[in-house]
Amino acid sequence: MTPASNSSSPGRPAVARRTVLGAAGAAAAAAVTLPGPASAAPQTKPSRPLPGGGDLGPNVIVFDPSTPGIQSTLDEVFHQQESDEFGTGRYAFLFKPGTYNGLNAQIGFHTSIAGLGLTPDETTINGDITVDAEWNGGKATSNFWRSAENLAVVPANGTNRWAVSQAAPFRRMHVRGNLNLAPTGYGWASGGYIADSRIDGHVGPYSQQQWYTRDSVIGGWLNAVWNMVFSGVEGAPAQSFPTPPYTTLDTTPISREKPFLYLRGNEYRVFLPAKRTNARGVSWGNGTPRGTSLPLSRFYVAKPGVTAATLNRALAQGLHLLLTPGIYHLDETVRVRRPNTVVLGLGYATLIPNNGVTALKVADVDGVRLAGFLIDAGPVNSRTLLEVGEPGCSAGHSANPITVQDVFIRIGGTGPGKATTSMVINSRHTIIDHTWLWRADHGDGVGWETNRADYGVVVNGDDVLATGLFVEHFNKYDVQWNGERGRTIFFQNEKAYDAPNQAAIQNGSVNGYAAYKVADSVTTHEAWGLGSYCNYNVEPTIVQHNGFVAPNTPGVKFHHLLVVSLGGNGQYEHVINDTGAPTSGTSTIPSNVVSYP
């Protein structure tokens, strides 16, 4: 493909087939031995600083309204990525500000589409941005790993279709019409995420089982299946769980929107939205959004093939990281040590740790922003894949928190992968805003021990907030929360499908590990809108004692919980602790608890 540049629009690029593209990033200068006396120790010349900025690589495809063949380029990438669930293709479509007519951008796996304006309305598509499920027999339950951001859409027939499940954010969008979250034919769909968006018409979830919408404006919401959660959404339905199952919070306690790339004239910059407290509605509704920006020259623009050592050199030099689309194999941990560092991925840039290392560690410092990338576990077990803060750290970050946004973790599916714990949050006041941690239940390298992963996320830090927490299929606890004053708004979980027998999940004398466990030592915790589902399809007689476990104390509060047995493949005895009716039969009807204790 023709690389994108900072000053010109490329023509229609040729799309490579299922290959990792992009030249390696700038390499370290070779050490040079200086001449000197025979008895002198050899000396080395200091390495030259790594450059910031540069082109965005061949898999970032930039359009302006005059670019020829936009539709054919969109179609070519989609035909490659439509069903390529575990392939190596990674793409980002970026649209310069302006108006684009008659487009239908179908978005497949590992593909992102975004506008380059400072607000969504600077880039308008008269047409559609479409996700459907024809490739999967009309079921959208595997429509993962794709995104739409920072665009205005005027749907051709009045309704835009975005039929997705996990890891498919719809952020900072303006739909000048309706939004349909179900596939054609209303096949199954299993959850998703909208943030900082305006939908002028209604949102129709139809067959969507659960959904989380944050800090947005909608014209209406048509229905609910199991678990629909809203925080800070103007136009949201009134709270009514469980009939219908709407959980509605008037505001989001703390939010800070995801960083994004935009153009100021011909200069690429990264906008860093400001933190909001008690947020409601979109962040961009009154003109220029609040926040700061950085020039691309302050970023090391990484290409696939670059080494972890070079990424660490760039970080130590004071550069931020922009990960362009592709696969990054890491033979050492990438370490973020400086406050306010940004690590931003485009087009589902994917980090794969080799030899059992941790992919990424963040020091306990203010204001780090991690956003927009995927971590794939390697074949050698990693103790952890992502760590935020060091064990035992206690500094406060309430004024300038660390944020983890659209950071996804996958264990198995692309081949055998293992990790004892996917994500560990040690730093106080961290915001986890939309993550999906997934131990694969299908694809290559899948089996109870083949892609073993005991824990999804472990939260040790105090005052951590999770908005949009999706964690599935881990061998033990999907979520283990040890920190004080934690809060979760929306949680979606499925227990591991592939447990071979009851003994494999036995937790001492307890049947199974809960999906979400709050440690016995915790005195204050609160959560809203949580669901756990079991589908023990290898051994349907397995019994899970409960979906949620927490200390029975007044400061630990849960609102609107449910458990579901999918078709009778396994059953729950209770919802939380020993409270809540058991599931039974094959009817796939939730057992609900409105509040606990």
Coordinates of C-alpha atoms in Angstrom, one line a residue, residues 3 41 60 238 280 328 333 359 445 577:
P3 CA 2.1 5.0 2.8
A41 CA 39.4 0.6 27.0
V60 CA -3.2 3.3 7.5
A238 CA -35.7 5.1 33.1
R280 CA -23.4 13.5 31.1
Y328 CA 4.6 -6.7 17.2
T333 CA 8.6 -6.1 28.4
A359 CA 3.9 -7.5 27.2
G445 CA -5.0 -23.6 20.2
N577 CA -23.2 -15.6 47.6

